[in-house]
Amino acid sequence: MKGLFKGLIGLAILGFLVAYFGSPFLTVRALVAAAETGDEAALERLVDFPAFRDSLKDELTARLMAEAQADPRVRDSGLGGLGMIFGPMLVGGAVDALVNAPTVAAMVRTAEVPDPTDREPTPVAEDRGADIRQTYGYRDMNTFAVRLTDVERPNQTLKLLLTRQGMFDWKLTGIDLPEG
């Protein structure tokens, strides 16, 4: 009887650990399935859009500032300084207007961030031919990274960041853009 009790406790602990560490994989699977089918309701449940937008704004603003500092024509001109002041506001407005469930679905399907100047959303059927490789890994106990790489662009990996929400739930909350 004592051995049975220890066995049940051990099995319960093992089940908990599998659920605790395996739950982000289920979320990623659901996210990819929702993106491939264009299921906007599922994407709304799986993505924390305010946090995702903030993360994308931070990434794009940092890239904009780095590019402006690297270009001597922009860095040394008065208009360049003005652009560096207003650039983050323009990025913020574009991200707020652009990031929605279809945009996130396109990112997952194509492993690239859509161009904010493109007013037409990418149709679901158009990009189904892309061969996207997925790799996963924990950044820490509460952050899980999904690396998406198009085999035609192996040096440009888009990283989507999921954050633990409670014990077993995860949501897409951030992004790391590819270099360049």
mmCIF file with all atom_site columns, C-alpha atoms in Angstrom:
data_model
loop_
_atom_site.group_PDB
_atom_site.id
_atom_site.type_symbol
_atom_site.label_atom_id
_atom_site.label_alt_id
_atom_site.label_comp_id
_atom_site.label_asym_id
_atom_site.label_entity_id
_atom_site.label_seq_id
_atom_site.pdbx_PDB_ins_code
_atom_site.Cartn_x
_atom_site.Cartn_y
_atom_site.Cartn_z
_atom_site.occupancy
_atom_site.B_iso_or_equiv
_atom_site.pdbx_formal_charge
_atom_site.auth_seq_id
_atom_site.auth_comp_id
_atom_site.auth_asym_id
_atom_site.auth_atom_id
_atom_site.pdbx_PDB_model_num
ATOM 1   C CA . MET A 1 1   ? 0.000   0.000  0.000   1.00 0.00 ? 1   MET A CA 1
ATOM 2   C CA . LYS A 1 2   ? 2.846   2.369  0.887   1.00 0.00 ? 2   LYS A CA 1
ATOM 3   C CA . GLY A 1 3   ? 4.567   1.625  -2.465  1.00 0.00 ? 3   GLY A CA 1
ATOM 4   C CA . LEU A 1 4   ? 1.349   2.331  -4.374  1.00 0.00 ? 4   LEU A CA 1
ATOM 5   C CA . PHE A 1 5   ? 1.001   5.707  -2.635  1.00 0.00 ? 5   PHE A CA 1
ATOM 6   C CA . LYS A 1 6   ? 4.604   6.664  -3.475  1.00 0.00 ? 6   LYS A CA 1
ATOM 7   C CA . GLY A 1 7   ? 4.050   5.542  -7.058  1.00 0.00 ? 7   GLY A CA 1
ATOM 8   C CA . LEU A 1 8   ? 0.913   7.689  -7.389  1.00 0.00 ? 8   LEU A CA 1
ATOM 9   C CA . ILE A 1 9   ? 2.719   10.703 -5.911  1.00 0.00 ? 9   ILE A CA 1
ATOM 10  C CA . GLY A 1 10  ? 5.618   10.167 -8.300  1.00 0.00 ? 10  GLY A CA 1
ATOM 11  C CA . LEU A 1 11  ? 3.218   9.830  -11.247 1.00 0.00 ? 11  LEU A CA 1
ATOM 12  C CA . ALA A 1 12  ? 1.403   13.027 -10.212 1.00 0.00 ? 12  ALA A CA 1
ATOM 13  C CA . ILE A 1 13  ? 4.686   14.933 -9.988  1.00 0.00 ? 13  ILE A CA 1
ATOM 14  C CA . LEU A 1 14  ? 5.776   13.605 -13.378 1.00 0.00 ? 14  LEU A CA 1
ATOM 15  C CA . GLY A 1 15  ? 2.425   14.595 -14.907 1.00 0.00 ? 15  GLY A CA 1
ATOM 16  C CA . PHE A 1 16  ? 2.703   18.078 -13.466 1.00 0.00 ? 16  PHE A CA 1
ATOM 17  C CA . LEU A 1 17  ? 6.228   18.548 -14.820 1.00 0.00 ? 17  LEU A CA 1
ATOM 18  C CA . VAL A 1 18  ? 5.236   17.323 -18.282 1.00 0.00 ? 18  VAL A CA 1
ATOM 19  C CA . ALA A 1 19  ? 2.267   19.719 -18.333 1.00 0.00 ? 19  ALA A CA 1
ATOM 20  C CA . TYR A 1 20  ? 4.304   22.599 -16.911 1.00 0.00 ? 20  TYR A CA 1
ATOM 21  C CA . PHE A 1 21  ? 7.189   22.335 -19.348 1.00 0.00 ? 21  PHE A CA 1
ATOM 22  C CA . GLY A 1 22  ? 5.197   21.002 -22.318 1.00 0.00 ? 22  GLY A CA 1
ATOM 23  C CA . SER A 1 23  ? 2.418   23.600 -22.314 1.00 0.00 ? 23  SER A CA 1
ATOM 24  C CA . PRO A 1 24  ? 4.246   26.155 -24.513 1.00 0.00 ? 24  PRO A CA 1
ATOM 25  C CA . PHE A 1 25  ? 4.631   23.522 -27.235 1.00 0.00 ? 25  PHE A CA 1
ATOM 26  C CA . LEU A 1 26  ? 0.860   23.093 -27.318 1.00 0.00 ? 26  LEU A CA 1
ATOM 27  C CA . THR A 1 27  ? 0.413   26.855 -27.539 1.00 0.00 ? 27  THR A CA 1
ATOM 28  C CA . VAL A 1 28  ? 2.887   27.075 -30.424 1.00 0.00 ? 28  VAL A CA 1
ATOM 29  C CA . ARG A 1 29  ? 1.076   24.269 -32.210 1.00 0.00 ? 29  ARG A CA 1
ATOM 30  C CA . ALA A 1 30  ? -2.252  26.077 -31.738 1.00 0.00 ? 30  ALA A CA 1
ATOM 31  C CA . LEU A 1 31  ? -0.717  29.381 -32.903 1.00 0.00 ? 31  LEU A CA 1
ATOM 32  C CA . VAL A 1 32  ? 0.684   27.834 -36.088 1.00 0.00 ? 32  VAL A CA 1
ATOM 33  C CA . ALA A 1 33  ? -2.586  26.023 -36.819 1.00 0.00 ? 33  ALA A CA 1
ATOM 34  C CA . ALA A 1 34  ? -4.588  29.229 -36.313 1.00 0.00 ? 34  ALA A CA 1
ATOM 35  C CA . ALA A 1 35  ? -2.191  31.163 -38.560 1.00 0.00 ? 35  ALA A CA 1
ATOM 36  C CA . GLU A 1 36  ? -2.358  28.565 -41.329 1.00 0.00 ? 36  GLU A CA 1
ATOM 37  C CA . THR A 1 37  ? -6.164  28.442 -41.299 1.00 0.00 ? 37  THR A CA 1
ATOM 38  C CA . GLY A 1 38  ? -6.662  32.166 -40.711 1.00 0.00 ? 38  GLY A CA 1
ATOM 39  C CA . ASP A 1 39  ? -8.624  31.532 -37.500 1.00 0.00 ? 39  ASP A CA 1
ATOM 40  C CA . GLU A 1 40  ? -8.766  35.084 -36.141 1.00 0.00 ? 40  GLU A CA 1
ATOM 41  C CA . ALA A 1 41  ? -10.730 34.120 -33.019 1.00 0.00 ? 41  ALA A CA 1
ATOM 42  C CA . ALA A 1 42  ? -8.035  31.632 -31.998 1.00 0.00 ? 42  ALA A CA 1
ATOM 43  C CA . LEU A 1 43  ? -5.305  34.195 -32.690 1.00 0.00 ? 43  LEU A CA 1
ATOM 44  C CA . GLU A 1 44  ? -7.134  36.727 -30.516 1.00 0.00 ? 44  GLU A CA 1
ATOM 45  C CA . ARG A 1 45  ? -6.992  34.194 -27.649 1.00 0.00 ? 45  ARG A CA 1
ATOM 46  C CA . LEU A 1 46  ? -3.327  33.287 -28.225 1.00 0.00 ? 46  LEU A CA 1
ATOM 47  C CA . VAL A 1 47  ? -1.835  36.778 -28.668 1.00 0.00 ? 47  VAL A CA 1
ATOM 48  C CA . ASP A 1 48  ? -1.598  39.581 -26.109 1.00 0.00 ? 48  ASP A CA 1
ATOM 49  C CA . PHE A 1 49  ? -1.875  42.311 -28.754 1.00 0.00 ? 49  PHE A CA 1
ATOM 50  C CA . PRO A 1 50  ? -0.996  45.327 -26.549 1.00 0.00 ? 50  PRO A CA 1
ATOM 51  C CA . ALA A 1 51  ? 2.207   43.623 -25.322 1.00 0.00 ? 51  ALA A CA 1
ATOM 52  C CA . PHE A 1 52  ? 3.031   42.350 -28.829 1.00 0.00 ? 52  PHE A CA 1
ATOM 53  C CA . ARG A 1 53  ? 2.568   45.828 -30.318 1.00 0.00 ? 53  ARG A CA 1
ATOM 54  C CA . ASP A 1 54  ? 4.790   47.380 -27.634 1.00 0.00 ? 54  ASP A CA 1
ATOM 55  C CA . SER A 1 55  ? 7.504   44.811 -28.336 1.00 0.00 ? 55  SER A CA 1
ATOM 56  C CA . LEU A 1 56  ? 7.334   45.433 -32.096 1.00 0.00 ? 56  LEU A CA 1
ATOM 57  C CA . LYS A 1 57  ? 7.433   49.209 -31.547 1.00 0.00 ? 57  LYS A CA 1
ATOM 58  C CA . ASP A 1 58  ? 10.549  48.830 -29.404 1.00 0.00 ? 58  ASP A CA 1
ATOM 59  C CA . GLU A 1 59  ? 12.243  46.622 -32.011 1.00 0.00 ? 59  GLU A CA 1
ATOM 60  C CA . LEU A 1 60  ? 11.398  48.891 -34.959 1.00 0.00 ? 60  LEU A CA 1
ATOM 61  C CA . THR A 1 61  ? 12.327  52.078 -33.074 1.00 0.00 ? 61  THR A CA 1
ATOM 62  C CA . ALA A 1 62  ? 15.687  50.614 -32.064 1.00 0.00 ? 62  ALA A CA 1
ATOM 63  C CA . ARG A 1 63  ? 16.348  49.603 -35.676 1.00 0.00 ? 63  ARG A CA 1
ATOM 64  C CA . LEU A 1 64  ? 15.314  53.039 -36.956 1.00 0.00 ? 64  LEU A CA 1
ATOM 65  C CA . MET A 1 65  ? 17.597  54.801 -34.487 1.00 0.00 ? 65  MET A CA 1
ATOM 66  C CA . ALA A 1 66  ? 20.534  52.503 -35.236 1.00 0.00 ? 66  ALA A CA 1
ATOM 67  C CA . GLU A 1 67  ? 20.144  53.076 -38.981 1.00 0.00 ? 67  GLU A CA 1
ATOM 68  C CA . ALA A 1 68  ? 19.865  56.841 -38.485 1.00 0.00 ? 68  ALA A CA 1
ATOM 69  C CA . GLN A 1 69  ? 23.010  56.904 -36.319 1.00 0.00 ? 69  GLN A CA 1
ATOM 70  C CA . ALA A 1 70  ? 24.908  54.810 -38.866 1.00 0.00 ? 70  ALA A CA 1
ATOM 71  C CA . ASP A 1 71  ? 24.091  57.163 -41.758 1.00 0.00 ? 71  ASP A CA 1
ATOM 72  C CA . PRO A 1 72  ? 26.265  60.319 -41.510 1.00 0.00 ? 72  PRO A CA 1
ATOM 73  C CA . ARG A 1 73  ? 23.889  62.273 -43.760 1.00 0.00 ? 73  ARG A CA 1
ATOM 74  C CA . VAL A 1 74  ? 21.015  61.718 -41.327 1.00 0.00 ? 74  VAL A CA 1
ATOM 75  C CA . ARG A 1 75  ? 23.076  61.956 -38.142 1.00 0.00 ? 75  ARG A CA 1
ATOM 76  C CA . ASP A 1 76  ? 24.682  65.300 -39.052 1.00 0.00 ? 76  ASP A CA 1
ATOM 77  C CA . SER A 1 77  ? 21.652  67.079 -40.513 1.00 0.00 ? 77  SER A CA 1
ATOM 78  C CA . GLY A 1 78  ? 19.028  69.091 -38.660 1.00 0.00 ? 78  GLY A CA 1
ATOM 79  C CA . LEU A 1 79  ? 16.235  67.267 -40.429 1.00 0.00 ? 79  LEU A CA 1
ATOM 80  C CA . GLY A 1 80  ? 17.799  63.961 -39.414 1.00 0.00 ? 80  GLY A CA 1
ATOM 81  C CA . GLY A 1 81  ? 17.588  64.997 -35.775 1.00 0.00 ? 81  GLY A CA 1
ATOM 82  C CA . LEU A 1 82  ? 13.979  65.972 -36.275 1.00 0.00 ? 82  LEU A CA 1
ATOM 83  C CA . GLY A 1 83  ? 13.332  62.608 -37.870 1.00 0.00 ? 83  GLY A CA 1
ATOM 84  C CA . MET A 1 84  ? 14.905  60.868 -34.896 1.00 0.00 ? 84  MET A CA 1
ATOM 85  C CA . ILE A 1 85  ? 12.516  62.746 -32.608 1.00 0.00 ? 85  ILE A CA 1
ATOM 86  C CA . PHE A 1 86  ? 9.365   62.026 -34.616 1.00 0.00 ? 86  PHE A CA 1
ATOM 87  C CA . GLY A 1 87  ? 10.400  58.582 -35.882 1.00 0.00 ? 87  GLY A CA 1
ATOM 88  C CA . PRO A 1 88  ? 9.204   56.663 -32.815 1.00 0.00 ? 88  PRO A CA 1
ATOM 89  C CA . MET A 1 89  ? 5.791   58.338 -33.021 1.00 0.00 ? 89  MET A CA 1
ATOM 90  C CA . LEU A 1 90  ? 5.430   57.378 -36.664 1.00 0.00 ? 90  LEU A CA 1
ATOM 91  C CA . VAL A 1 91  ? 6.543   53.811 -35.926 1.00 0.00 ? 91  VAL A CA 1
ATOM 92  C CA . GLY A 1 92  ? 4.057   53.610 -33.052 1.00 0.00 ? 92  GLY A CA 1
ATOM 93  C CA . GLY A 1 93  ? 1.170   54.788 -35.212 1.00 0.00 ? 93  GLY A CA 1
ATOM 94  C CA . ALA A 1 94  ? 2.043   52.388 -38.020 1.00 0.00 ? 94  ALA A CA 1
ATOM 95  C CA . VAL A 1 95  ? 2.367   49.423 -35.638 1.00 0.00 ? 95  VAL A CA 1
ATOM 96  C CA . ASP A 1 96  ? -0.938  50.251 -33.939 1.00 0.00 ? 96  ASP A CA 1
ATOM 97  C CA . ALA A 1 97  ? -2.666  50.335 -37.325 1.00 0.00 ? 97  ALA A CA 1
ATOM 98  C CA . LEU A 1 98  ? -0.894  47.308 -38.783 1.00 0.00 ? 98  LEU A CA 1
ATOM 99  C CA . VAL A 1 99  ? -0.741  44.678 -36.048 1.00 0.00 ? 99  VAL A CA 1
ATOM 100 C CA . ASN A 1 100 ? -3.876  42.561 -35.916 1.00 0.00 ? 100 ASN A CA 1
ATOM 101 C CA . ALA A 1 101 ? -4.744  38.871 -36.173 1.00 0.00 ? 101 ALA A CA 1
ATOM 102 C CA . PRO A 1 102 ? -4.197  38.595 -39.978 1.00 0.00 ? 102 PRO A CA 1
ATOM 103 C CA . THR A 1 103 ? -0.800  40.331 -39.662 1.00 0.00 ? 103 THR A CA 1
ATOM 104 C CA . VAL A 1 104 ? 0.332   37.960 -36.910 1.00 0.00 ? 104 VAL A CA 1
ATOM 105 C CA . ALA A 1 105 ? -0.894  35.027 -39.013 1.00 0.00 ? 105 ALA A CA 1
ATOM 106 C CA . ALA A 1 106 ? 1.162   36.281 -41.965 1.00 0.00 ? 106 ALA A CA 1
ATOM 107 C CA . MET A 1 107 ? 4.245   36.612 -39.725 1.00 0.00 ? 107 MET A CA 1
ATOM 108 C CA . VAL A 1 108 ? 3.890   33.026 -38.549 1.00 0.00 ? 108 VAL A CA 1
ATOM 109 C CA . ARG A 1 109 ? 3.314   31.689 -42.084 1.00 0.00 ? 109 ARG A CA 1
ATOM 110 C CA . THR A 1 110 ? 6.135   33.638 -43.759 1.00 0.00 ? 110 THR A CA 1
ATOM 111 C CA . ALA A 1 111 ? 8.675   34.260 -40.951 1.00 0.00 ? 111 ALA A CA 1
ATOM 112 C CA . GLU A 1 112 ? 8.823   37.945 -41.852 1.00 0.00 ? 112 GLU A CA 1
ATOM 113 C CA . VAL A 1 113 ? 7.305   41.178 -40.634 1.00 0.00 ? 113 VAL A CA 1
ATOM 114 C CA . PRO A 1 114 ? 4.973   42.692 -43.243 1.00 0.00 ? 114 PRO A CA 1
ATOM 115 C CA . ASP A 1 115 ? 5.963   46.023 -44.736 1.00 0.00 ? 115 ASP A CA 1
ATOM 116 C CA . PRO A 1 116 ? 4.017   48.801 -42.948 1.00 0.00 ? 116 PRO A CA 1
ATOM 117 C CA . THR A 1 117 ? 3.749   50.743 -46.217 1.00 0.00 ? 117 THR A CA 1
ATOM 118 C CA . ASP A 1 118 ? 1.878   47.860 -47.879 1.00 0.00 ? 118 ASP A CA 1
ATOM 119 C CA . ARG A 1 119 ? -1.818  48.582 -47.431 1.00 0.00 ? 119 ARG A CA 1
ATOM 120 C CA . GLU A 1 120 ? -2.995  45.198 -48.739 1.00 0.00 ? 120 GLU A CA 1
ATOM 121 C CA . PRO A 1 121 ? -2.889  42.310 -46.238 1.00 0.00 ? 121 PRO A CA 1
ATOM 122 C CA . THR A 1 122 ? -1.199  39.129 -47.387 1.00 0.00 ? 122 THR A CA 1
ATOM 123 C CA . PRO A 1 123 ? -3.843  36.599 -48.461 1.00 0.00 ? 123 PRO A CA 1
ATOM 124 C CA . VAL A 1 124 ? -3.764  33.239 -46.698 1.00 0.00 ? 124 VAL A CA 1
ATOM 125 C CA . ALA A 1 125 ? -3.440  31.192 -49.889 1.00 0.00 ? 125 ALA A CA 1
ATOM 126 C CA . GLU A 1 126 ? -0.585  33.276 -51.345 1.00 0.00 ? 126 GLU A CA 1
ATOM 127 C CA . ASP A 1 127 ? 2.135   32.337 -48.888 1.00 0.00 ? 127 ASP A CA 1
ATOM 128 C CA . ARG A 1 128 ? 1.292   28.668 -48.195 1.00 0.00 ? 128 ARG A CA 1
ATOM 129 C CA . GLY A 1 129 ? 4.271   27.535 -50.277 1.00 0.00 ? 129 GLY A CA 1
ATOM 130 C CA . ALA A 1 130 ? 6.838   28.988 -47.879 1.00 0.00 ? 130 ALA A CA 1
ATOM 131 C CA . ASP A 1 131 ? 8.968   26.341 -46.169 1.00 0.00 ? 131 ASP A CA 1
ATOM 132 C CA . ILE A 1 132 ? 9.286   27.662 -42.627 1.00 0.00 ? 132 ILE A CA 1
ATOM 133 C CA . ARG A 1 133 ? 11.486  25.885 -40.099 1.00 0.00 ? 133 ARG A CA 1
ATOM 134 C CA . GLN A 1 134 ? 10.504  26.147 -36.459 1.00 0.00 ? 134 GLN A CA 1
ATOM 135 C CA . THR A 1 135 ? 12.848  25.749 -33.528 1.00 0.00 ? 135 THR A CA 1
ATOM 136 C CA . TYR A 1 136 ? 11.946  26.243 -29.902 1.00 0.00 ? 136 TYR A CA 1
ATOM 137 C CA . GLY A 1 137 ? 13.554  26.935 -26.590 1.00 0.00 ? 137 GLY A CA 1
ATOM 138 C CA . TYR A 1 138 ? 13.052  28.438 -23.184 1.00 0.00 ? 138 TYR A CA 1
ATOM 139 C CA . ARG A 1 139 ? 14.721  31.804 -22.547 1.00 0.00 ? 139 ARG A CA 1
ATOM 140 C CA . ASP A 1 140 ? 13.802  31.507 -18.906 1.00 0.00 ? 140 ASP A CA 1
ATOM 141 C CA . MET A 1 141 ? 11.091  29.754 -16.901 1.00 0.00 ? 141 MET A CA 1
ATOM 142 C CA . ASN A 1 142 ? 8.413   32.184 -18.089 1.00 0.00 ? 142 ASN A CA 1
ATOM 143 C CA . THR A 1 143 ? 9.587   33.066 -21.605 1.00 0.00 ? 143 THR A CA 1
ATOM 144 C CA . PHE A 1 144 ? 9.560   30.669 -24.542 1.00 0.00 ? 144 PHE A CA 1
ATOM 145 C CA . ALA A 1 145 ? 11.057  31.589 -27.930 1.00 0.00 ? 145 ALA A CA 1
ATOM 146 C CA . VAL A 1 146 ? 9.868   30.238 -31.265 1.00 0.00 ? 146 VAL A CA 1
ATOM 147 C CA . ARG A 1 147 ? 12.402  30.817 -34.025 1.00 0.00 ? 147 ARG A CA 1
ATOM 148 C CA . LEU A 1 148 ? 10.903  30.912 -37.524 1.00 0.00 ? 148 LEU A CA 1
ATOM 149 C CA . THR A 1 149 ? 13.254  30.660 -40.483 1.00 0.00 ? 149 THR A CA 1
ATOM 150 C CA . ASP A 1 150 ? 12.344  30.563 -44.163 1.00 0.00 ? 150 ASP A CA 1
ATOM 151 C CA . VAL A 1 151 ? 14.701  28.101 -45.865 1.00 0.00 ? 151 VAL A CA 1
ATOM 152 C CA . GLU A 1 152 ? 15.183  30.640 -48.672 1.00 0.00 ? 152 GLU A CA 1
ATOM 153 C CA . ARG A 1 153 ? 16.433  33.208 -46.112 1.00 0.00 ? 153 ARG A CA 1
ATOM 154 C CA . PRO A 1 154 ? 18.341  31.110 -43.555 1.00 0.00 ? 154 PRO A CA 1
ATOM 155 C CA . ASN A 1 155 ? 20.192  34.091 -42.041 1.00 0.00 ? 155 ASN A CA 1
ATOM 156 C CA . GLN A 1 156 ? 17.008  35.981 -41.152 1.00 0.00 ? 156 GLN A CA 1
ATOM 157 C CA . THR A 1 157 ? 15.301  34.309 -38.213 1.00 0.00 ? 157 THR A CA 1
ATOM 158 C CA . LEU A 1 158 ? 12.185  35.872 -36.750 1.00 0.00 ? 158 LEU A CA 1
ATOM 159 C CA . LYS A 1 159 ? 11.785  35.133 -33.037 1.00 0.00 ? 159 LYS A CA 1
ATOM 160 C CA . LEU A 1 160 ? 8.344   35.146 -31.478 1.00 0.00 ? 160 LEU A CA 1
ATOM 161 C CA . LEU A 1 161 ? 8.278   35.306 -27.688 1.00 0.00 ? 161 LEU A CA 1
ATOM 162 C CA . LEU A 1 162 ? 5.612   33.631 -25.602 1.00 0.00 ? 162 LEU A CA 1
ATOM 163 C CA . THR A 1 163 ? 5.127   34.526 -21.949 1.00 0.00 ? 163 THR A CA 1
ATOM 164 C CA . ARG A 1 164 ? 3.615   32.324 -19.274 1.00 0.00 ? 164 ARG A CA 1
ATOM 165 C CA . GLN A 1 165 ? 0.169   33.508 -18.164 1.00 0.00 ? 165 GLN A CA 1
ATOM 166 C CA . GLY A 1 166 ? -0.646  31.576 -15.012 1.00 0.00 ? 166 GLY A CA 1
ATOM 167 C CA . MET A 1 167 ? 0.510   28.013 -14.461 1.00 0.00 ? 167 MET A CA 1
ATOM 168 C CA . PHE A 1 168 ? -0.036  26.412 -17.878 1.00 0.00 ? 168 PHE A CA 1
ATOM 169 C CA . ASP A 1 169 ? -1.250  29.154 -20.242 1.00 0.00 ? 169 ASP A CA 1
ATOM 170 C CA . TRP A 1 170 ? 1.011   31.003 -22.674 1.00 0.00 ? 170 TRP A CA 1
ATOM 171 C CA . LYS A 1 171 ? 0.451   33.997 -24.948 1.00 0.00 ? 171 LYS A CA 1
ATOM 172 C CA . LEU A 1 172 ? 2.450   35.557 -27.732 1.00 0.00 ? 172 LEU A CA 1
ATOM 173 C CA . THR A 1 173 ? 3.689   38.817 -26.203 1.00 0.00 ? 173 THR A CA 1
ATOM 174 C CA . GLY A 1 174 ? 6.880   39.802 -27.997 1.00 0.00 ? 174 GLY A CA 1
ATOM 175 C CA . ILE A 1 175 ? 9.068   39.658 -31.051 1.00 0.00 ? 175 ILE A CA 1
ATOM 176 C CA . ASP A 1 176 ? 12.766  39.838 -31.878 1.00 0.00 ? 176 ASP A CA 1
ATOM 177 C CA . LEU A 1 177 ? 13.298  40.969 -35.446 1.00 0.00 ? 177 LEU A CA 1
ATOM 178 C CA . PRO A 1 178 ? 15.933  39.440 -37.683 1.00 0.00 ? 178 PRO A CA 1
ATOM 179 C CA . GLU A 1 179 ? 19.167  41.361 -38.106 1.00 0.00 ? 179 GLU A CA 1
ATOM 180 C CA . GLY A 1 180 ? 19.388  43.706 -41.060 1.00 0.00 ? 180 GLY A CA 1
#
